[in-house]
């Protein structure tokens, strides 16, 4: 029987898994709203539907004889994937399990139950909320309970900044719920893994760097493997294992983000989700760094194919890979140099710079969807990867001109 796979979403994060499925001879249907999404052109069939209209998605899937469902690299798709799998009796995790990871308030409450350290936090659904019971000291982080791409996330340093930040976060939340939490000073660590029948398996840890953009939290680089001391990484691994055993999804790629303070050895989990990391982390960087094609593993499980997960992980290698992004000051791009040389570097695997051209406008960066790139870089180990990232930064030169005539170049940090 030829499988008819439903992929929820048709954005750039789904392109790799669509192609992999079709290479297996699987018929791919995507469900998406209308728009200029690359998955629409690739898919064999398209359901034009709001992915949050879950009952409608189920009915359309049933009409088409869908036999499997999945998605990757997008927090917002996971609950719909689970809902379809549950209603149609397909391989996957339940809707409640998806919410346990993907809803930030639910996830934090589960962490509290399991003794996994999270920042002090409180759920808020009204800008006039009474914060007298919240004893976290400023600064605070305000974020939507159910958004992605850092949209709606702000740091506030006083009560005067709180209300506008809450209004913004609530406006970006589908459930009109925000989280207010204490700010925890530390380095961000990304943790990628795979769950099989509630058992967690580590893929790799990465160090994440951010642009220096005042209160905006926008990543500039994610580099595998992490250089954080091993005892802290081992602690994080126990937290991942504990959550996986508690929620016990049948199978899933997992992406988690932690803050670690290497001076105090304190750790806080920021969030976790049943999907691979975006910006090509699960589709490209994990295979480059570990030799494990985790999208292939996800597909096999979604299609109900027998696969020895232990055997897959037994072949894991230890290499290094990462993405590098940048931004340009607001204005018009006046010069682009080094793209050809960049593509010729052995350490550069993929360059995503289609929007970089003389005459194009660069918007003011207000969320991570407005970053430029990424450029995917590899190395035999982390030291070589860091050297190769420096080489990339020295090779690519782009300039833009603002309304006052000022010429400025790439902002890497």
XYZ file of C-alpha atoms in Angstrom:
413
model
C 0.000 0.000 0.000
C 1.319 3.449 -0.923
C 1.227 5.746 2.096
C -0.584 9.078 1.926
C 1.266 11.292 4.402
C -0.228 14.497 5.797
C 2.350 17.119 6.706
C 0.951 19.924 8.830
C 2.304 23.220 7.518
C 4.043 24.056 4.251
C 6.732 26.481 5.415
C 10.475 26.170 4.947
C 10.772 23.846 7.954
C 8.705 21.201 6.160
C 10.566 21.217 2.834
C 13.226 18.689 3.816
C 10.796 16.160 5.254
C 8.463 16.521 2.220
C 11.358 15.690 -0.101
C 12.485 12.766 2.052
C 8.993 11.299 2.105
C 8.567 11.627 -1.653
C 11.975 9.997 -2.200
C 10.506 6.966 -0.420
C 7.573 6.879 -2.827
C 5.169 8.357 -0.273
C 2.351 10.598 -1.509
C 2.517 13.877 0.410
C -0.430 16.109 1.261
C 0.190 19.375 3.082
C -2.365 21.359 5.055
C -1.794 25.102 5.083
C -3.427 28.452 4.668
C -3.011 30.062 1.265
C 0.255 31.900 0.774
C 3.710 31.788 -0.749
C 4.865 28.687 1.125
C 7.495 26.454 -0.537
C 5.799 23.216 0.541
C 2.741 24.011 -1.593
C 4.730 23.656 -4.806
C 6.422 20.453 -3.651
C 3.388 18.562 -2.309
C 1.293 16.095 -4.305
C -1.891 17.543 -2.810
C -2.801 20.594 -0.735
C -5.537 21.127 1.845
C -6.147 24.859 2.178
C -7.294 25.188 5.751
C -6.371 26.925 8.985
C -4.206 24.345 10.786
C -5.875 25.345 14.057
C -9.312 24.363 12.696
C -8.469 20.846 13.786
C -11.823 19.151 13.226
C -11.855 20.460 9.661
C -8.299 19.187 9.148
C -9.394 15.742 10.399
C -12.375 15.655 8.021
C -10.260 16.652 5.031
C -7.634 14.070 6.004
C -10.287 11.376 6.304
C -11.668 12.207 2.838
C -8.211 11.794 1.332
C -7.437 8.502 3.049
C -4.483 9.880 5.001
C -2.423 7.021 6.476
C 0.228 8.964 8.404
C 0.808 12.453 9.790
C 3.834 14.437 10.923
C 5.548 17.853 10.929
C 8.875 19.322 12.015
C 10.644 22.517 13.120
C 7.473 24.354 14.145
C 5.950 24.501 17.656
C 2.511 25.487 16.427
C 2.020 22.420 14.216
C 2.579 19.736 16.897
C -0.875 19.880 18.575
C -2.614 19.543 15.184
C -0.350 16.620 14.227
C -1.341 14.960 17.512
C -5.046 15.727 17.069
C -5.145 14.171 13.587
C -3.175 11.097 14.716
C -5.471 10.616 17.701
C -8.739 11.023 15.758
C -7.668 8.804 12.842
C -5.837 6.187 14.903
C -2.468 6.882 13.263
C 1.012 6.465 14.806
C 1.948 9.450 16.950
C 1.612 11.141 20.314
C -1.642 12.357 21.868
C -3.007 15.887 21.853
C -2.565 16.084 25.640
C 1.067 15.023 25.288
C 1.652 17.700 22.657
C 0.146 20.364 24.903
C 2.260 19.140 27.826
C 5.370 20.154 25.911
C 4.255 22.912 23.557
C 2.134 25.090 25.846
C 4.687 27.036 27.847
C 2.506 27.346 30.967
C 1.606 23.644 30.983
C 5.238 22.707 30.434
C 6.409 24.854 33.345
C 3.764 23.395 35.625
C 4.959 19.899 34.710
C 8.532 20.946 35.452
C 7.414 22.133 38.905
C 5.829 18.719 39.546
C 8.972 16.864 38.490
C 11.485 19.099 40.254
C 12.986 20.381 37.019
C 14.269 23.930 37.642
C 12.384 26.675 35.781
C 12.378 30.445 36.291
C 9.761 31.756 38.715
C 6.728 32.236 36.546
C 3.068 33.175 36.461
C 0.343 32.863 33.814
C -1.362 36.122 32.841
C -4.453 36.716 30.691
C -5.153 40.385 31.470
C -2.984 43.511 31.231
C -4.394 44.662 34.593
C -3.284 41.466 36.363
C -2.404 41.846 40.067
C 1.278 40.944 40.423
C 1.445 41.351 44.205
C 1.795 37.579 44.648
C 4.706 37.321 42.202
C 7.948 37.672 44.146
C 10.386 37.614 41.243
C 12.728 40.605 41.152
C 13.121 42.696 37.994
C 14.078 42.254 35.227
C 11.237 40.017 33.997
C 10.672 38.252 30.693
C 7.204 38.570 29.139
C 6.213 36.110 26.395
C 3.113 34.586 24.783
C 2.203 31.129 26.108
C 1.899 29.661 22.612
C 3.870 31.500 19.945
C 7.231 30.932 18.252
C 10.214 32.681 16.609
C 10.632 34.968 19.657
C 7.525 36.851 18.519
C 6.028 38.781 21.420
C 8.982 38.167 23.758
C 10.364 41.158 25.642
C 12.461 41.897 28.701
C 10.995 44.465 31.110
C 12.988 46.261 33.790
C 10.182 48.100 35.599
C 6.434 48.150 36.162
C 6.203 51.072 33.736
C 7.378 48.772 30.913
C 5.156 45.858 31.927
C 1.745 46.849 30.549
C 2.819 47.539 26.942
C 4.892 44.338 26.963
C 1.881 42.370 28.211
C -0.408 43.908 25.598
C 2.041 42.890 22.896
C 2.525 39.342 24.225
C -1.215 38.750 24.643
C -1.853 39.987 21.104
C 0.531 37.310 19.798
C -1.003 34.448 21.798
C -3.677 32.215 20.254
C -5.037 31.467 23.734
C -4.642 35.106 24.864
C -2.316 33.972 27.636
C 1.134 35.258 28.504
C 3.898 34.154 30.820
C 5.735 36.531 33.099
C 8.899 35.021 34.515
C 12.054 36.070 36.282
C 15.099 36.882 34.172
C 17.853 34.321 34.684
C 21.367 35.344 33.708
C 23.156 32.548 31.920
C 24.345 30.998 28.697
C 21.695 29.376 26.519
C 22.123 25.702 25.741
C 20.089 23.913 23.070
C 19.356 20.225 23.595
C 18.232 18.023 20.696
C 16.927 14.514 21.286
C 14.610 11.752 20.146
C 11.959 9.980 22.227
C 10.932 6.399 21.468
C 8.163 4.951 23.664
C 8.936 7.447 26.419
C 12.680 6.738 26.389
C 14.837 9.773 25.710
C 17.973 9.565 23.567
C 20.345 12.512 23.306
C 21.372 13.740 19.876
C 23.547 16.707 20.838
C 23.895 19.882 22.898
C 24.671 23.268 21.324
C 25.725 26.724 22.469
C 23.488 29.563 21.349
C 24.628 33.143 20.869
C 22.430 36.251 20.606
C 22.585 39.589 18.852
C 23.203 42.600 21.080
C 19.774 44.169 20.552
C 18.765 45.624 23.922
C 15.606 43.810 25.093
C 15.110 41.648 21.985
C 16.059 37.980 22.369
C 17.185 37.016 18.842
C 19.711 34.192 18.258
C 22.655 34.820 15.937
C 24.363 31.408 16.108
C 23.705 27.864 17.305
C 26.844 25.717 17.426
C 27.066 21.948 18.048
C 28.520 20.565 20.296
C 28.324 22.717 23.425
C 31.451 23.734 25.322
C 29.637 23.929 28.683
C 31.189 21.710 31.351
C 30.016 18.127 31.199
C 28.539 17.910 34.698
C 25.991 20.596 33.809
C 25.142 18.897 30.523
C 24.682 15.622 32.414
C 22.166 17.342 34.717
C 20.218 18.629 31.726
C 20.154 15.117 30.288
C 18.525 13.795 33.484
C 15.827 16.485 33.183
C 15.112 15.520 29.571
C 14.870 11.857 30.524
C 12.568 12.623 33.444
C 10.129 14.678 31.322
C 10.086 12.105 28.522
C 9.334 9.280 30.958
C 6.551 11.349 32.591
C 4.760 12.407 29.370
C 5.793 9.243 27.467
C 5.155 10.190 23.818
C 5.240 7.217 21.437
C 7.913 8.960 19.356
C 9.079 12.497 18.650
C 12.052 14.671 17.917
C 12.539 17.034 20.866
C 14.047 20.496 21.005
C 14.723 22.084 24.403
C 16.343 25.318 25.492
C 18.115 25.815 28.839
C 19.966 28.606 30.601
C 23.063 27.660 32.594
C 25.163 29.750 34.954
C 28.614 28.176 35.024
C 29.692 30.270 38.019
C 26.881 29.092 40.302
C 26.138 25.779 38.487
C 22.452 26.769 38.371
C 20.240 25.645 35.493
C 16.815 26.766 34.279
C 14.796 25.209 31.473
C 13.279 27.829 29.172
C 11.037 25.662 26.976
C 10.725 22.366 25.172
C 8.762 21.076 22.184
C 7.962 17.883 20.312
C 9.713 18.919 17.107
C 13.214 19.427 15.814
C 15.041 22.702 16.131
C 14.333 25.268 13.445
C 16.823 27.050 11.188
C 17.711 23.644 9.702
C 18.844 22.158 13.033
C 16.983 18.845 12.765
C 17.109 18.541 8.973
C 20.758 19.500 8.401
C 22.855 20.354 11.471
C 22.069 17.235 13.493
C 22.974 14.920 10.584
C 26.179 16.931 9.984
C 27.164 16.849 13.672
C 26.044 13.337 14.644
C 25.591 11.302 11.477
C 21.991 10.564 12.520
C 19.313 11.490 9.995
C 16.645 12.256 12.578
C 14.064 13.287 9.952
C 14.432 9.843 8.397
C 13.885 8.308 11.826
C 10.795 10.456 12.389
C 9.359 9.445 9.025
C 9.878 5.742 9.689
C 8.023 5.979 13.003
C 5.184 8.076 11.532
C 4.726 5.595 8.692
C 4.614 2.706 11.168
C 7.714 1.081 9.718
C 9.809 -1.207 11.934
C 13.087 0.471 12.857
C 15.757 -0.348 15.444
C 16.308 3.008 17.160
C 19.150 1.605 19.282
C 20.990 0.507 16.134
C 20.585 3.985 14.628
C 22.055 5.669 17.706
C 24.871 3.098 17.949
C 26.314 4.616 14.753
C 26.361 8.154 16.172
C 29.520 10.153 15.367
C 31.005 13.216 17.078
C 31.570 16.136 14.747
C 30.595 19.831 14.778
C 28.090 21.966 12.882
C 26.245 25.224 13.339
C 24.302 28.021 11.748
C 25.371 31.636 11.484
C 22.862 34.460 10.956
C 23.283 38.205 10.659
C 21.189 41.314 10.222
C 21.528 44.522 8.271
C 20.656 48.025 9.438
C 17.351 49.270 8.033
C 17.803 50.615 4.522
C 18.607 49.614 0.943
C 21.353 47.091 0.150
C 24.078 48.823 -1.878
C 26.828 46.214 -2.065
C 27.112 42.410 -1.878
C 30.541 40.760 -2.025
C 31.927 37.314 -1.243
C 28.893 35.106 -1.932
C 30.706 33.065 -4.590
C 33.763 32.708 -2.367
C 31.523 31.719 0.541
C 29.912 28.922 -1.466
C 33.368 27.662 -2.452
C 34.512 27.136 1.161
C 34.732 23.432 2.069
C 33.428 24.172 5.555
C 30.220 25.791 4.245
C 27.476 23.257 3.507
C 24.486 25.489 2.745
C 24.047 29.211 2.083
C 20.560 30.710 2.290
C 20.944 34.264 1.026
C 18.305 34.489 -1.703
C 16.917 37.743 -0.302
C 20.331 39.467 -0.309
C 20.681 41.524 -3.498
C 21.669 45.061 -4.426
C 18.557 47.234 -4.403
C 16.645 45.064 -1.920
C 15.397 46.618 1.294
C 16.536 45.446 4.713
C 13.912 45.836 7.417
C 14.534 46.811 11.012
C 15.020 43.594 12.970
C 12.252 43.132 15.544
C 11.985 39.320 15.678
C 14.132 36.400 14.575
C 12.170 35.852 11.378
C 13.923 38.981 10.041
C 17.452 37.606 10.434
C 19.506 37.077 7.285
C 20.860 33.650 6.398
C 21.433 31.150 7.770
C 24.827 29.937 6.638
C 25.442 26.324 7.679
C 29.027 25.578 8.697
C 30.779 22.344 9.730
C 34.043 21.249 11.356
C 35.663 18.098 12.667
C 35.284 19.468 16.207
C 34.120 22.620 17.952
C 37.509 24.371 17.747
C 37.580 23.930 13.980
C 33.927 24.978 13.715
C 34.643 28.232 15.575
C 37.571 28.935 13.239
C 35.359 28.252 10.229
C 32.653 30.605 11.524
C 35.299 33.341 11.721
C 36.291 32.523 8.116
C 32.660 32.955 7.024
C 32.433 36.329 8.724
C 35.598 37.494 7.004
C 34.403 36.325 3.566
C 30.894 37.777 3.237
C 30.558 41.568 2.951
C 27.184 43.317 2.579
C 26.425 47.026 2.980
C 23.180 48.971 3.234
C 22.326 52.670 3.099
C 19.792 54.250 5.463
C 17.508 57.237 4.772
C 20.220 59.626 5.980
C 22.762 58.252 3.539
C 24.811 56.384 6.140
C 26.502 53.189 4.875
C 26.766 50.300 7.308
C 27.770 46.684 6.984
C 26.717 43.297 8.334
C 25.894 43.051 12.027
C 27.085 39.618 13.180
C 26.744 40.165 16.957
